Amino acid sequence: MAKLDITKYAPRYDRAQVRELTRDLSQLRAKVTLIEGDTSVKWQDRDKLKQPLVDAIGQIYRKMEAIAGIQCEVCGKMSPCSGNMWATLDFAHVWCKTHVPKDVLVIEVKSQIGPNDVPVPDDGGRGCIYFHLGEVHMWAEPNAYGVCGQSIRCGWYNYPCWVNNGSTSWPLMDEEKARCARGDIEAVMREIAEKRKVGIIRCTGCGKELTPSEVAGRPLFAGCNCITCWDQHKAKVEEERRTGKVCSMCGKPWSECYC
């Protein structure tokens, strides 16, 4: 792969400055830890001693964000520290959420340049990558994913997929999950996108593919049912009402449930 042009999405990036700030950050954190562990000092006094260090840590974070923050190549804006950006699979292009092209497969990346001078995939704390192609969204776990030495590996997640921009679940078949496990995620998502262009949806109960007119009902939590699964859902709800069981969705008695 060709060398990435960091200045394209982080024009102020300076690796030497980031390393220096990272070192300063570690030293300040170590000092805070020592103060917190000093039982000979009252906790009120410990807080007073810690405050200047905490303020200095905040200043370093702001400096690092200014130096290593990723900019959208369309509008030039940086994502706020609590938000993320979207990059192509080769990290050659980066966009904010507003300007992601609808026909390009992208992954969610953190808002700052990573240690290898490239955007870092955000694994959501579970070792999976958030893929996005138009209105199709998927959390998936390629066997190995990375660039310039970065790699994310895991093997337990179930490849959940949503359409309608996250409002409706799209159950994946075992064959599709197996393909995702082999790393064929883009092909699977493009097939789903093509079906969605003609309005096809999958029943979240049995996986049957439906046209909009064949959708019989929509249970809670992004569900979508064919007539058979919808009838089964209604029968289950009625049985719970008849026997006085609590709502399986919210756990409240049916007299107090608004699900």
CSV table of C-alpha atoms in Angstrom, one decimal:
chain,number,residue,atom,x,y,z
A,1,MET,CA,0.0,0.0,0.0
A,2,ALA,CA,1.2,3.5,-0.9
A,3,LYS,CA,2.4,5.7,2.0
A,4,LEU,CA,-0.5,7.7,3.4
A,5,ASP,CA,-0.5,11.5,3.3
A,6,ILE,CA,-1.1,12.4,6.9
A,7,THR,CA,-1.4,16.1,6.1
A,8,LYS,CA,-4.5,15.4,4.0
A,9,TYR,CA,-6.6,14.7,7.2
A,10,ALA,CA,-4.4,16.0,9.9
A,11,PRO,CA,-2.4,19.0,8.6
A,12,ARG,CA,-1.1,20.0,12.0
A,13,TYR,CA,0.1,16.6,13.0
A,14,ASP,CA,3.6,16.4,14.6
A,15,ARG,CA,4.7,13.0,15.8
A,16,ALA,CA,7.5,14.4,17.9
A,17,GLN,CA,5.2,16.8,19.7
A,18,VAL,CA,2.6,14.0,20.3
A,19,ARG,CA,5.4,11.8,21.8
A,20,GLU,CA,6.5,14.6,24.1
A,21,LEU,CA,3.0,15.4,25.2
A,22,THR,CA,2.3,11.7,25.8
A,23,ARG,CA,5.4,11.5,28.0
A,24,ASP,CA,4.3,14.6,30.0
A,25,LEU,CA,0.9,13.1,30.4
A,26,SER,CA,2.3,9.9,31.9
A,27,GLN,CA,4.4,11.8,34.3
A,28,LEU,CA,1.4,13.9,35.5
A,29,ARG,CA,-0.7,10.8,35.9
A,30,ALA,CA,2.0,9.2,38.0
A,31,LYS,CA,2.0,12.2,40.3
A,32,VAL,CA,-1.7,12.1,40.7
A,33,THR,CA,-1.5,8.4,41.6
A,34,LEU,CA,1.1,9.1,44.3
A,35,ILE,CA,-1.1,11.9,45.8
A,36,GLU,CA,-4.2,9.6,45.8
A,37,GLY,CA,-2.2,6.9,47.5
A,38,ASP,CA,-0.8,9.2,50.2
A,39,THR,CA,-2.9,8.3,53.3
A,40,SER,CA,-1.0,10.7,55.5
A,41,VAL,CA,-2.8,13.6,53.8
A,42,LYS,CA,-6.5,14.4,54.3
A,43,TRP,CA,-8.6,13.7,51.3
A,44,GLN,CA,-9.6,17.4,51.2
A,45,ASP,CA,-6.0,18.4,51.0
A,46,ARG,CA,-5.3,15.6,48.4
A,47,ASP,CA,-7.9,17.2,46.1
A,48,LYS,CA,-6.3,20.6,46.4
A,49,LEU,CA,-2.9,19.1,45.6
A,50,LYS,CA,-4.3,17.2,42.6
A,51,GLN,CA,-6.2,20.0,41.1
A,52,PRO,CA,-3.3,21.8,39.4
A,53,LEU,CA,-2.2,18.4,38.0
A,54,VAL,CA,-5.7,17.7,36.7
A,55,ASP,CA,-5.8,21.1,35.0
A,56,ALA,CA,-2.4,20.4,33.4
A,57,ILE,CA,-3.6,17.0,32.1
A,58,GLY,CA,-6.7,18.8,30.6
A,59,GLN,CA,-4.4,21.2,28.8
A,60,ILE,CA,-2.3,18.4,27.4
A,61,TYR,CA,-5.4,16.7,26.0
A,62,ARG,CA,-6.5,19.9,24.3
A,63,LYS,CA,-3.0,20.4,22.8
A,64,MET,CA,-3.0,16.8,21.5
A,65,GLU,CA,-6.4,17.2,20.0
A,66,ALA,CA,-5.2,20.3,18.2
A,67,ILE,CA,-2.1,18.6,16.9
A,68,ALA,CA,-3.4,15.1,16.1
A,69,GLY,CA,-7.1,15.8,15.5
A,70,ILE,CA,-8.5,14.5,12.2
A,71,GLN,CA,-10.3,16.8,9.8
A,72,CYS,CA,-13.0,16.0,7.3
A,73,GLU,CA,-11.6,16.3,3.8
A,74,VAL,CA,-14.8,18.0,2.6
A,75,CYS,CA,-15.6,20.6,5.3
A,76,GLY,CA,-12.3,20.7,7.2
A,77,LYS,CA,-14.1,20.4,10.6
A,78,MET,CA,-12.7,18.2,13.3
A,79,SER,CA,-15.0,15.8,15.2
A,80,PRO,CA,-15.5,16.8,18.8
A,81,CYS,CA,-13.5,14.9,21.4
A,82,SER,CA,-16.6,12.7,22.2
A,83,GLY,CA,-17.3,11.9,18.5
A,84,ASN,CA,-15.6,9.9,15.8
A,85,MET,CA,-14.9,10.1,12.1
A,86,TRP,CA,-15.3,7.7,9.1
A,87,ALA,CA,-12.5,6.4,6.9
A,88,THR,CA,-12.2,4.2,3.8
A,89,LEU,CA,-10.8,0.8,4.4
A,90,ASP,CA,-7.3,1.9,3.3
A,91,PHE,CA,-7.5,5.1,5.4
A,92,ALA,CA,-6.8,7.2,2.3
A,93,HIS,CA,-10.0,9.3,2.8
A,94,VAL,CA,-11.6,10.5,6.0
A,95,TRP,CA,-14.9,12.3,6.5
A,96,CYS,CA,-17.2,13.6,9.2
A,97,LYS,CA,-20.5,11.9,9.6
A,98,THR,CA,-22.3,14.5,7.5
A,99,HIS,CA,-20.1,14.1,4.4
A,100,VAL,CA,-19.6,10.3,4.2
A,101,PRO,CA,-20.4,9.2,0.5
A,102,LYS,CA,-23.4,6.9,0.4
A,103,ASP,CA,-21.8,4.4,-2.0
A,104,VAL,CA,-18.5,4.0,-0.2
A,105,LEU,CA,-17.8,1.4,2.5
A,106,VAL,CA,-16.3,3.1,5.5
A,107,ILE,CA,-15.3,2.3,9.1
A,108,GLU,CA,-15.6,4.3,12.2
A,109,VAL,CA,-12.3,5.7,13.4
A,110,LYS,CA,-11.3,7.7,16.4
A,111,SER,CA,-11.1,11.4,16.2
A,112,GLN,CA,-7.3,11.6,16.6
A,113,ILE,CA,-4.3,10.1,14.7
A,114,GLY,CA,-3.1,6.9,16.2
A,115,PRO,CA,0.5,5.8,17.1
A,116,ASN,CA,1.2,4.6,13.6
A,117,ASP,CA,0.4,8.0,12.0
A,118,VAL,CA,-2.9,6.8,10.7
A,119,PRO,CA,-6.5,6.9,12.0
A,120,VAL,CA,-7.3,4.2,14.5
A,121,PRO,CA,-10.3,2.0,14.0
A,122,ASP,CA,-12.8,2.4,16.9
A,123,ASP,CA,-13.5,-1.1,18.2
A,124,GLY,CA,-16.4,0.0,20.5
A,125,GLY,CA,-14.6,-1.6,23.4
A,126,ARG,CA,-15.5,-5.1,22.1
A,127,GLY,CA,-12.8,-5.7,19.4
A,128,CYS,CA,-15.2,-5.2,16.5
A,129,ILE,CA,-15.3,-2.6,13.8
A,130,TYR,CA,-18.3,-0.5,12.8
A,131,PHE,CA,-18.8,-0.8,9.0
A,132,HIS,CA,-21.1,1.7,7.2
A,133,LEU,CA,-22.3,1.5,3.6
A,134,GLY,CA,-25.2,3.9,2.8
A,135,GLU,CA,-28.1,2.8,5.0
A,136,VAL,CA,-26.5,-0.5,5.8
A,137,HIS,CA,-24.6,-0.7,9.2
A,138,MET,CA,-22.7,-3.6,10.6
A,139,TRP,CA,-20.5,-4.5,13.6
A,140,ALA,CA,-18.1,-7.1,12.3
A,141,GLU,CA,-14.9,-8.9,13.3
A,142,PRO,CA,-12.5,-9.6,10.4
A,143,ASN,CA,-9.9,-12.2,11.3
A,144,ALA,CA,-7.3,-9.5,11.1
A,145,TYR,CA,-7.7,-5.8,10.2
A,146,GLY,CA,-5.2,-3.0,10.1
A,147,VAL,CA,-2.6,-0.9,8.3
A,148,CYS,CA,1.0,0.0,9.1
A,149,GLY,CA,1.2,-2.6,11.8
A,150,GLN,CA,-2.2,-2.0,13.4
A,151,SER,CA,-4.4,-5.0,13.8
A,152,ILE,CA,-7.7,-5.9,15.4
A,153,ARG,CA,-8.4,-9.6,16.1
A,154,CYS,CA,-11.3,-11.3,17.9
A,155,GLY,CA,-13.6,-14.2,17.4
A,156,TRP,CA,-16.8,-14.1,19.4
A,157,TYR,CA,-19.2,-11.4,18.1
A,158,ASN,CA,-22.3,-12.2,16.0
A,159,TYR,CA,-22.1,-9.7,13.2
A,160,PRO,CA,-25.3,-7.7,13.9
A,161,CYS,CA,-26.5,-5.7,10.9
A,162,TRP,CA,-29.1,-2.9,10.6
A,163,VAL,CA,-30.7,-1.1,7.7
A,164,ASN,CA,-32.9,2.0,7.4
A,165,ASN,CA,-30.0,3.8,9.0
A,166,GLY,CA,-30.1,1.7,12.1
A,167,SER,CA,-33.8,1.6,12.7
A,168,THR,CA,-34.5,-1.9,11.5
A,169,SER,CA,-32.6,-5.1,12.2
A,170,TRP,CA,-31.4,-7.2,9.3
A,171,PRO,CA,-30.7,-10.8,10.5
A,172,LEU,CA,-27.7,-12.4,8.8
A,173,MET,CA,-27.8,-16.0,7.6
A,174,ASP,CA,-25.2,-18.5,8.7
A,175,GLU,CA,-23.7,-18.5,5.2
A,176,GLU,CA,-23.3,-14.7,5.4
A,177,LYS,CA,-21.8,-14.9,8.9
A,178,ALA,CA,-19.3,-17.4,7.6
A,179,ARG,CA,-18.3,-15.1,4.8
A,180,CYS,CA,-17.9,-12.2,7.2
A,181,ALA,CA,-15.6,-14.4,9.4
A,182,ARG,CA,-13.5,-15.0,6.3
A,183,GLY,CA,-13.1,-11.3,5.8
A,184,ASP,CA,-15.6,-11.0,2.9
A,185,ILE,CA,-17.6,-8.2,4.7
A,186,GLU,CA,-17.8,-5.7,1.9
A,187,ALA,CA,-19.3,-8.1,-0.5
A,188,VAL,CA,-22.0,-9.2,2.0
A,189,MET,CA,-22.8,-5.5,2.8
A,190,ARG,CA,-23.1,-4.6,-0.9
A,191,GLU,CA,-25.5,-7.5,-1.5
A,192,ILE,CA,-27.7,-6.2,1.3
A,193,ALA,CA,-27.5,-2.7,-0.1
A,194,GLU,CA,-28.6,-3.9,-3.5
A,195,LYS,CA,-31.6,-5.6,-2.0
A,196,ARG,CA,-32.5,-2.5,0.1
A,197,LYS,CA,-32.5,-0.4,-3.1
A,198,VAL,CA,-35.6,-2.4,-4.2
A,199,GLY,CA,-37.2,-2.3,-0.8
A,200,ILE,CA,-36.5,-5.8,0.4
A,201,ILE,CA,-36.4,-6.4,4.2
A,202,ARG,CA,-35.8,-9.5,6.2
A,203,CYS,CA,-38.1,-10.8,8.9
A,204,THR,CA,-36.3,-10.7,12.2
A,205,GLY,CA,-38.2,-13.8,13.4
A,206,CYS,CA,-37.4,-16.3,10.6
A,207,GLY,CA,-35.1,-14.4,8.2
A,208,LYS,CA,-37.6,-14.6,5.3
A,209,GLU,CA,-37.1,-11.8,2.7
A,210,LEU,CA,-40.1,-9.5,2.3
A,211,THR,CA,-41.4,-6.7,0.1
A,212,PRO,CA,-42.8,-3.7,2.0
A,213,SER,CA,-46.4,-4.9,1.4
A,214,GLU,CA,-45.6,-8.3,3.0
A,215,VAL,CA,-44.5,-6.8,6.3
A,216,ALA,CA,-47.2,-7.7,8.8
A,217,GLY,CA,-45.9,-5.9,11.9
A,218,ARG,CA,-43.0,-4.4,13.7
A,219,PRO,CA,-42.3,-5.7,17.2
A,220,LEU,CA,-40.2,-3.5,19.5
A,221,PHE,CA,-36.4,-3.0,19.2
A,222,ALA,CA,-36.0,-2.7,15.4
A,223,GLY,CA,-38.1,-5.8,14.7
A,224,CYS,CA,-39.8,-6.6,11.4
A,225,ASN,CA,-42.1,-9.6,11.0
A,226,CYS,CA,-43.7,-11.7,8.2
A,227,ILE,CA,-47.4,-12.6,8.9
A,228,THR,CA,-46.5,-16.0,10.5
A,229,CYS,CA,-43.9,-14.5,12.9
A,230,TRP,CA,-46.3,-11.5,13.6
A,231,ASP,CA,-49.1,-13.9,14.5
A,232,GLN,CA,-46.7,-15.8,16.8
A,233,HIS,CA,-45.6,-12.6,18.5
A,234,LYS,CA,-49.2,-11.5,19.1
A,235,ALA,CA,-50.1,-14.9,20.5
A,236,LYS,CA,-47.2,-14.8,22.9
A,237,VAL,CA,-48.2,-11.3,24.1
A,238,GLU,CA,-51.8,-12.4,24.6
A,239,GLU,CA,-50.7,-15.5,26.5
A,240,GLU,CA,-48.6,-13.3,28.8
A,241,ARG,CA,-51.5,-11.0,29.4
A,242,ARG,CA,-53.9,-14.0,30.0
A,243,THR,CA,-51.6,-15.6,32.5
A,244,GLY,CA,-50.6,-12.4,34.3
A,245,LYS,CA,-47.0,-12.6,33.5
A,246,VAL,CA,-44.9,-9.4,33.4
A,247,CYS,CA,-44.0,-7.8,30.1
A,248,SER,CA,-41.0,-9.5,28.5
A,249,MET,CA,-39.7,-6.2,27.2
A,250,CYS,CA,-39.8,-3.9,30.3
A,251,GLY,CA,-40.3,-6.4,33.1
A,252,LYS,CA,-43.3,-4.5,34.5
A,253,PRO,CA,-46.8,-6.0,35.2
A,254,TRP,CA,-49.1,-5.6,32.2
A,255,SER,CA,-51.2,-3.1,34.2
A,256,GLU,CA,-48.2,-0.8,34.3
A,257,CYS,CA,-46.7,-1.6,30.9
A,258,TYR,CA,-46.8,0.9,28.0
A,259,CYS,CA,-44.7,-1.2,25.5
